[in-house]
XYZ file of C-alpha atoms in Angstrom:
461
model
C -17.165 -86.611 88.322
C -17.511 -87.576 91.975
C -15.664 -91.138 91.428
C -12.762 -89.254 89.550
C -12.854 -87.037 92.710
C -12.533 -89.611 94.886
C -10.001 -91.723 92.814
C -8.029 -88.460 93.078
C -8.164 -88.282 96.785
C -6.837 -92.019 97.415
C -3.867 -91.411 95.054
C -3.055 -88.008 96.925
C -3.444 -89.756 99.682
C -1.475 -92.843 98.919
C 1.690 -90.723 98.321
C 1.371 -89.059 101.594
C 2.426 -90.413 104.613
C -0.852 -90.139 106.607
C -0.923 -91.179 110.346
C -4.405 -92.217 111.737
C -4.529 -89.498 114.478
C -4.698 -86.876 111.562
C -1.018 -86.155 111.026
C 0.052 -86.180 107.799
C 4.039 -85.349 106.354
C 4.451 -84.424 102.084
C 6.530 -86.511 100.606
C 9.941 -84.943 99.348
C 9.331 -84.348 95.956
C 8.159 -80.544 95.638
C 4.736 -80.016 96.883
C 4.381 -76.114 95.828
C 0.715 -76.217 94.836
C 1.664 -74.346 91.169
C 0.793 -74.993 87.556
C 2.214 -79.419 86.903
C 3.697 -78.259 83.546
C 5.988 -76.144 85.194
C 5.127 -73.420 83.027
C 5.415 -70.006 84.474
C 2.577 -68.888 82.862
C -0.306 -68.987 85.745
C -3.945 -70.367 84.600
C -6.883 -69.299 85.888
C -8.068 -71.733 88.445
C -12.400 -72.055 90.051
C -13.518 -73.850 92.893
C -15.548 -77.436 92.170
C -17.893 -78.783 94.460
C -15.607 -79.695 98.004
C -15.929 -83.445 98.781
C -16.390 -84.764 101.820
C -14.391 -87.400 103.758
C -15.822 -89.490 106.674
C -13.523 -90.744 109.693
C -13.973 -93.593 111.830
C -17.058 -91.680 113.777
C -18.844 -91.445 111.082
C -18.563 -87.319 111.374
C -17.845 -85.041 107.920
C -14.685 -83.175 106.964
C -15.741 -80.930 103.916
C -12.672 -81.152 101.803
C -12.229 -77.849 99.804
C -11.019 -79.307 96.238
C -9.100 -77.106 93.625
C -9.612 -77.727 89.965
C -7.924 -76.475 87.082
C -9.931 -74.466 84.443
C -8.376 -76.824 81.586
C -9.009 -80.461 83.124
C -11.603 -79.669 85.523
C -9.858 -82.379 88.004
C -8.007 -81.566 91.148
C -4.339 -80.928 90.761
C -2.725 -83.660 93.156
C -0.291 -80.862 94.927
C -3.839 -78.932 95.931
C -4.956 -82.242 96.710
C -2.119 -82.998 99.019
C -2.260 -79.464 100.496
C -6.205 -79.829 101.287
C -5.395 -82.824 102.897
C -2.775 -81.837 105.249
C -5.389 -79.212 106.540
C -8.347 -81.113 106.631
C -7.238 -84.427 107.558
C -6.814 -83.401 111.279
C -10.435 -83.686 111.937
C -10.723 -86.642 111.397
C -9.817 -88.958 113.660
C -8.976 -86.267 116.348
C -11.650 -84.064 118.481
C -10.233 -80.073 118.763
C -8.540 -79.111 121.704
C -10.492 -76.988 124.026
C -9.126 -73.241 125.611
C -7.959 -73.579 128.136
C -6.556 -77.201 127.566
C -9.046 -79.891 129.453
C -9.761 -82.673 126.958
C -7.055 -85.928 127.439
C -4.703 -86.484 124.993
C -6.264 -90.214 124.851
C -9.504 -89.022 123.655
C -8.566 -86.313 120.955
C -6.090 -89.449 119.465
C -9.277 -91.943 119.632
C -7.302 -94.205 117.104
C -4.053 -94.357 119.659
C -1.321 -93.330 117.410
C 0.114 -90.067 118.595
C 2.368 -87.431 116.577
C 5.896 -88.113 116.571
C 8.712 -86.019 117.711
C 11.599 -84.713 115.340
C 12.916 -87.833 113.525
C 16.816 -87.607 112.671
C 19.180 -89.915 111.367
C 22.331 -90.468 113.398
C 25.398 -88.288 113.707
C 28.331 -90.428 111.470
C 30.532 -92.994 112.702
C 33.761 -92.092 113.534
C 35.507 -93.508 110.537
C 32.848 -91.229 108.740
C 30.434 -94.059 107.656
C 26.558 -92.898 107.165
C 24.338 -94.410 109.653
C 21.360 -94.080 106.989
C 21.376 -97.526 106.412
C 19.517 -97.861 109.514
C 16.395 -95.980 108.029
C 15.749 -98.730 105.464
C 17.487 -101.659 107.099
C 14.683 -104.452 107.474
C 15.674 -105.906 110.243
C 15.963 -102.704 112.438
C 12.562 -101.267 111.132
C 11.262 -104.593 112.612
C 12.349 -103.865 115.911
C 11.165 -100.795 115.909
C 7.789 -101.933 115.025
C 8.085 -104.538 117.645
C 8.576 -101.252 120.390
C 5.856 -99.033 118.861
C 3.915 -99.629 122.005
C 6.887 -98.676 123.974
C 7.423 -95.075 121.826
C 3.457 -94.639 121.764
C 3.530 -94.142 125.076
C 6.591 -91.467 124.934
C 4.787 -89.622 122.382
C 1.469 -89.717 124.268
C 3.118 -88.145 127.577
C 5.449 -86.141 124.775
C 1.839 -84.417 123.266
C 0.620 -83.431 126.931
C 4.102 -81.933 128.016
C 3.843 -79.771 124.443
C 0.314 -78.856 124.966
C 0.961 -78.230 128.634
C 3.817 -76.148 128.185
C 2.241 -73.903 124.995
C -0.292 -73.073 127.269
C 1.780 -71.591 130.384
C 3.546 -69.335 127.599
C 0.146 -68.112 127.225
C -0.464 -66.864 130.913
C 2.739 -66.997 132.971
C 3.610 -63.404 133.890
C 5.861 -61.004 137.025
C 3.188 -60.424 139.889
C 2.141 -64.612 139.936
C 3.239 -66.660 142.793
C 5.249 -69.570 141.968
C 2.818 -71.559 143.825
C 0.011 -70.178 141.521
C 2.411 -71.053 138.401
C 3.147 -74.219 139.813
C -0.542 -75.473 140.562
C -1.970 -73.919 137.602
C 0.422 -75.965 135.494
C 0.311 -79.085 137.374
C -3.684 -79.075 137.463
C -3.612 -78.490 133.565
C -0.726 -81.799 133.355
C -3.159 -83.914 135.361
C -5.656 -83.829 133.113
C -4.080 -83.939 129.705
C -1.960 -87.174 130.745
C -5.585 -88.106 132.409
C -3.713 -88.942 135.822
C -4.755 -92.510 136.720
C -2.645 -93.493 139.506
C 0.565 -95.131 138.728
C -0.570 -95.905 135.103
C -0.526 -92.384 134.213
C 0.265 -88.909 135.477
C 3.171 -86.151 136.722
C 6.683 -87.911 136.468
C 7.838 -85.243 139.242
C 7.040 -81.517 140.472
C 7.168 -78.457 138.546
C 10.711 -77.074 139.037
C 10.417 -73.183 138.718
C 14.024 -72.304 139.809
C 15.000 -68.823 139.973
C 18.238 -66.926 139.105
C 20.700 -68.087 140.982
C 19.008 -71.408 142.030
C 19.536 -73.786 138.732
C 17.387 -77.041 139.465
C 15.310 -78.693 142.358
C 13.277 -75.880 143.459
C 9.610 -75.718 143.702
C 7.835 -73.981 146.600
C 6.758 -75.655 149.722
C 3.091 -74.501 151.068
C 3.398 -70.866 152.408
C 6.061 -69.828 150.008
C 5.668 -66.066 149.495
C 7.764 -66.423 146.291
C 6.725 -63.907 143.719
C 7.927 -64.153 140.038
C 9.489 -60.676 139.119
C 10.066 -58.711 135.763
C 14.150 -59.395 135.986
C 13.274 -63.238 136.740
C 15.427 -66.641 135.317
C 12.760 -69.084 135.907
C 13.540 -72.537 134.430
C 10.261 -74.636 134.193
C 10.837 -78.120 134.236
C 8.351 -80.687 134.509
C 7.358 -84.058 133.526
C 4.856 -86.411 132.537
C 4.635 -90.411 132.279
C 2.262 -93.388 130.904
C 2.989 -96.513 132.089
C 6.628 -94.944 133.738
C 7.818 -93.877 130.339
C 8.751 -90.270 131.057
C 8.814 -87.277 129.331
C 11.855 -84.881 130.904
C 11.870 -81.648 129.028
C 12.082 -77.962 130.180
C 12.582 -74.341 129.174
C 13.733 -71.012 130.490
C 10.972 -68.117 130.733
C 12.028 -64.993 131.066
C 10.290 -61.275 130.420
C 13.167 -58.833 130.091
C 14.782 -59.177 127.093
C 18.798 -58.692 128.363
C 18.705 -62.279 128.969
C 18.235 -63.479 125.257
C 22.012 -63.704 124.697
C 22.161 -66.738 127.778
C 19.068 -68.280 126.419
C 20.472 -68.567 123.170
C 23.515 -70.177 124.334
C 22.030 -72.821 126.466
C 19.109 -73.920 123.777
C 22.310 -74.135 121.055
C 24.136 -75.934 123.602
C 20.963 -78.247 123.492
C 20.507 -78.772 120.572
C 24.478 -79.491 119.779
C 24.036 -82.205 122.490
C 20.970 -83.344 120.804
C 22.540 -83.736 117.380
C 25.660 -85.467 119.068
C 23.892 -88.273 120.482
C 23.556 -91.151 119.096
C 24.020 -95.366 118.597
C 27.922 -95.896 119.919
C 28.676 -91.834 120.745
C 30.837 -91.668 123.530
C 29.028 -89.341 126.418
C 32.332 -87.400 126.803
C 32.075 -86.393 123.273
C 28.608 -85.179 123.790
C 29.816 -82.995 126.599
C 32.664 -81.738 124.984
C 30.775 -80.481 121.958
C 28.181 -78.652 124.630
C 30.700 -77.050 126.016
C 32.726 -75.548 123.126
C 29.378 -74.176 121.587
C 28.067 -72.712 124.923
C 31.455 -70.928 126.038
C 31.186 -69.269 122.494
C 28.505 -67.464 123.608
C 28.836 -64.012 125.918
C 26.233 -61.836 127.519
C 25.854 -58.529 129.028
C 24.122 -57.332 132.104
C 24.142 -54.016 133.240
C 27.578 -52.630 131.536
C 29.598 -55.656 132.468
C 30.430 -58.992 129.908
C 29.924 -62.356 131.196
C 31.169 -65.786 129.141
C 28.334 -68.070 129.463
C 29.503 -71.451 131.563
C 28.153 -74.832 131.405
C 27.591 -75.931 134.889
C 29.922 -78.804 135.216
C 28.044 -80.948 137.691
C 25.040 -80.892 136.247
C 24.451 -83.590 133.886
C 21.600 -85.066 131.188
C 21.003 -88.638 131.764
C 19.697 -91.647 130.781
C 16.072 -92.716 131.695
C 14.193 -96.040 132.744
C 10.960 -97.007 133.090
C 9.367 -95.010 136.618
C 13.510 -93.969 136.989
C 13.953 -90.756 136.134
C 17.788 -91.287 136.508
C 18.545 -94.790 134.973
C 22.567 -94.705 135.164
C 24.222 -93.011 132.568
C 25.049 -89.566 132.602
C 25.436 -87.398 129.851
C 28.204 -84.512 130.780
C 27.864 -80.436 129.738
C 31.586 -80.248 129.652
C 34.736 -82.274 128.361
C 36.167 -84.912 130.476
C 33.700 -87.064 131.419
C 33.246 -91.311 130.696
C 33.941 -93.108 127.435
C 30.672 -94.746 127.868
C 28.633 -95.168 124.343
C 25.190 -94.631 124.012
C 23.160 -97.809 123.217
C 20.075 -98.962 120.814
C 16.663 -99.069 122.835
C 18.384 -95.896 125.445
C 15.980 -93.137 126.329
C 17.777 -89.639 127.255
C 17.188 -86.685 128.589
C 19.818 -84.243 126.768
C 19.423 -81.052 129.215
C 22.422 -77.923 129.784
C 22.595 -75.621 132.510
C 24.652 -72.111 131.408
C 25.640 -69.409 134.036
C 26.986 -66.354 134.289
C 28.421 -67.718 137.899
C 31.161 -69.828 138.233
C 29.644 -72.531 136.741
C 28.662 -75.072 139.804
C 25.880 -75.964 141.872
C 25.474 -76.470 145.706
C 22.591 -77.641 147.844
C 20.940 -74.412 149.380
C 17.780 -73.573 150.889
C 14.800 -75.696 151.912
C 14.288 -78.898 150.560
C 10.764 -79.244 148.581
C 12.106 -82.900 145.765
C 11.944 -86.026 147.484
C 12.265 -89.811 145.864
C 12.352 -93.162 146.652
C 15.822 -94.905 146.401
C 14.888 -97.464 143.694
C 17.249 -99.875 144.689
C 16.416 -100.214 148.725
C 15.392 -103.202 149.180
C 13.474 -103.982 153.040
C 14.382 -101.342 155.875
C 13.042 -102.204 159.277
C 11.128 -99.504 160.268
C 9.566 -97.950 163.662
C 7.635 -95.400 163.635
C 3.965 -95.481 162.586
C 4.101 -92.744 161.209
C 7.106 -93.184 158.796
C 5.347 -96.621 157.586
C 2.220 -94.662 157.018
C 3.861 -92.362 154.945
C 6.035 -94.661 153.100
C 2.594 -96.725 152.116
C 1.480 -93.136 150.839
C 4.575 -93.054 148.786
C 4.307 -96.323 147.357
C 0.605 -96.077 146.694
C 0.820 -93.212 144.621
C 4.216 -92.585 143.829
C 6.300 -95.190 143.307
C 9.908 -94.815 142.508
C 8.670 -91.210 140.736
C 9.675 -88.146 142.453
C 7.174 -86.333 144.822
C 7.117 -82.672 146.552
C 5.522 -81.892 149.976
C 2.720 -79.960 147.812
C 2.145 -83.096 146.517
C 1.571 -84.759 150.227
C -0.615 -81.990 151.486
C -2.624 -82.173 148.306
C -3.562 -85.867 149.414
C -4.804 -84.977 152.836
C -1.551 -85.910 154.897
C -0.518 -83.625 158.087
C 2.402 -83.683 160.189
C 4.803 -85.596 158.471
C 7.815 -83.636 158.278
C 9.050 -86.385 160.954
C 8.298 -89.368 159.177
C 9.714 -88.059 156.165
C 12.917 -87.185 157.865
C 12.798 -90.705 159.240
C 12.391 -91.970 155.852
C 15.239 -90.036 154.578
C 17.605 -90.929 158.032
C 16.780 -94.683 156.609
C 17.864 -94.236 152.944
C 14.410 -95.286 151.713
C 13.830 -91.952 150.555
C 16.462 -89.321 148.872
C 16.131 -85.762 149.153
C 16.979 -83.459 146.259
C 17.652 -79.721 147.884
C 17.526 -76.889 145.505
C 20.972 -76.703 143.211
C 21.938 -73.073 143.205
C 25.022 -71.291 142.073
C 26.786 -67.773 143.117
C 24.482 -65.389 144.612
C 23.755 -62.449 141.940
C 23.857 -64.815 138.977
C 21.952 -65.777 136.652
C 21.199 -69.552 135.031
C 18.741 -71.180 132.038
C 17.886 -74.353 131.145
C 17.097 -76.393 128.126
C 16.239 -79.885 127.908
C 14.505 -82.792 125.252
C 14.074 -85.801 125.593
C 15.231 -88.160 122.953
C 14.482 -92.142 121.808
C 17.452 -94.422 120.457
C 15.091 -96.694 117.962
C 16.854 -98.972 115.928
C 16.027 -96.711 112.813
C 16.620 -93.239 113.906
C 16.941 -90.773 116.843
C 13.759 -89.406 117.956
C 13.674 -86.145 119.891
C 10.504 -86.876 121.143
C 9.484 -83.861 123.278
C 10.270 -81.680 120.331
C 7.663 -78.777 119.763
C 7.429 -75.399 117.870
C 8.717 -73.561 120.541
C 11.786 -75.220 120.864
């Protein structure tokens, strides 16, 4: 009995795509775990002995096995379904509440979940692009880059787990400091910060109403989230520079679910745009027809829901958050194509404003040019500063939280020097019209060879 168990268990397993770390996909055929003969007549079913399946550690999964009162064997749908429960212990430690264990050590094996995998969008003469799924040659360059899209997914897993657990305790009455930190502390030790190697990719934006991007508070900010809040949370992670660019909108009164729902459509319409050879104009003109479809009222008045025209997704690079390309939220923009091997980040901005952003209020996003090459320069204190940068930055963004957090004082000069130079760009706070109100959405998405891969892709959204 035990070797028919177990002969059972390798053929389930054998038709199931099973990933190391635990994952594990049904194949397409139906998987309902019913009667094989198709007959709608149900049989009685009893429990056999549950086997037990051993991972790498040598620990036990107890594998509950469902037999059928005729055969006495397990049917191979219950044998697929047990698996797809079980199988996640073992290879993969449990995450802890609150989050605190690295993603590198509950994937011991270093194969991380994928993202959504989707074929691309049709060629303009209508071809498929399926061929690309099965073509030989492009699923060998893909396996030639897993290293490259492990480390996406690895950064892609702490931004999910990150982000799952602010939903859990973000709330009106918390600082945005507190938010900020709280999140930022939980970041650093999922993506087990290590330097340059590993870590944030920039600060936590927590822009507010009005303000669309940029913003996150300097030390001393009084800042209080509120009930009638628009808070965008955006923030990233990296390994080895490959960054992870995703963000939400969190709100708490529920009048705002109209604009939400336009902006995370308009996301996802850019999403499913994009692709090998799409034109970036065409992206943006697709965004913008499906978020100006979209209305929302606030206190007895109707507002159309705008894309803000200059903001833009873009295209990233390793430690360059903005590689180039941009990818427009409204018509008009380049005939650029999107290329094989292109990371984006495919994010909208909607408002119930006019629709554009201005710099406004103080400055908190800073980041080295990454093209400057070697600027003479002064004052001590600027080179100090700019070794502080390089040391633990790089060409990443960084926030003055971020400089106080490492012990530096006094170097609002320096970094104004810095700035004065062109070493270092400032990003000000990107707000629209006073009294309005703006969300965010935003994935970030892999061009492989074989398929488009929205990476940062979670259950939320």
């Amino acid at each position: 009995m035990a070797d028919e168990q177990t002969q059972e268990l390798q053929f389930a397993a054998a038709q199931m795509q099973i990933l190391p770390n635990g994952d594990s996909h049904f194949p397409k055929e139906d998987t309902d775990p019913a009667d094989e003969t198709g007959k709608k007549k149900k049989k009685k079913k009893k429990k056999g002995k549950p086997g037990a399946v051993g991972n790498k550690d040598g620990r036990k999964c107890r594998v509950a096995l469902t037999f059928t009162a005729q055969s006495d064997k397990p049917t191979r749908p219950r044998l697929e379904y047990n698996l797809f429960i079980f199988l996640h212990s073992l290879s993969a430690k449990v995450q802890t509440d609150p989050p605190s264990i690295p993603i590198c050590e509950l994937y011991t094996n270093g194969v991380y979940a994928k993202g959504q995998e989707c074929e691309y969008p049709p060629t303009q003469d209508g071809r498929t692009a399926a061929w690309r799924m099965t073509n030989e040659e492009k699923k060998c360059l893909d396996q030639a880059n897993e290293e490259l899209w492990s480390d996406f997914r690895q950064a892609a897993e702490a931004h999910r787990q990150v982000r799952k657990y602010v939903m859990s305790w973000i709330k009106p009455g918390m600082t945005m400091i507190e938010i900020c930190e709280k999140l930022e502390d939980c970041s650093r030790k999922l993506i087990k910060e290590n330097g340059l190697n590993a870590g944030l990719a920039f600060p936590t934006g927590c822009s507010l109403n009005h303000c669309a991007a940029h913003y996150t508070p300097n030390a001393g900010d009084p800042t209080v989230l509120q009930y009638d809040d628009v808070c965008k949370i955006d923030f990233g992670t990296h390994i080895n520079g490959r960054i992870i660019d995703c963000a939400f909108t969190v709100t708490f009164n529920p009048k705002y679910d109209k604009l939400l729902e336009a902006v995370k459509d308009a996301t996802n319409t850019g999403i499913k745009c994009a692709g090998i050879d799409v034109r970036l104009c065409d992206i943006g003109e697709s965004i913008q027809e499906v978020m100006e479809s979209y209305e929302v009222e606030l206190d007895g008045k109707t507002y159309q829901v705008k894309p803000i025209r200059n903001l833009n997704g873009h295209s990233i690079g390793q430690y360059r958050i903005h590689a180039g390309k941009t990818v427009p939220i409204v018509k008009g923009g380049e005939a650029t194509r999107m290329e094989e091997g292109e990371v984006y980040a495919i994010e909208t901005f909607g408002s119930t404003g006019k629709g554009m952003v201005h710099d406004d209020m103080e400055c908190s996003h800073y980041m080295k040019n990454f093209e400057v090459g070697h600027v003479p320069i002064r004052l001590p204190r600027a080179k100090h500063l700019l070794n502080v940068v390089n040391e633990n930055f790089g060409t990443l963004a960084f926030c003055r939280r971020w400089l106080d957090r490492l012990g530096e004082t006094k170097y609002l000069m320096a970094l104004k020097n810095l700035c004065d130079l062109g070493i270092i760009d400032p990003y000000p706070p990107l707000c629209d019209t006073k009294g309005c109100y703006t969300a965010q959405f935003e994935h970030t998405i892999l061009l492989r060879p074989t398929c488009k891969e929205v990476v940062s892709r979670g259950d939320d959204y």
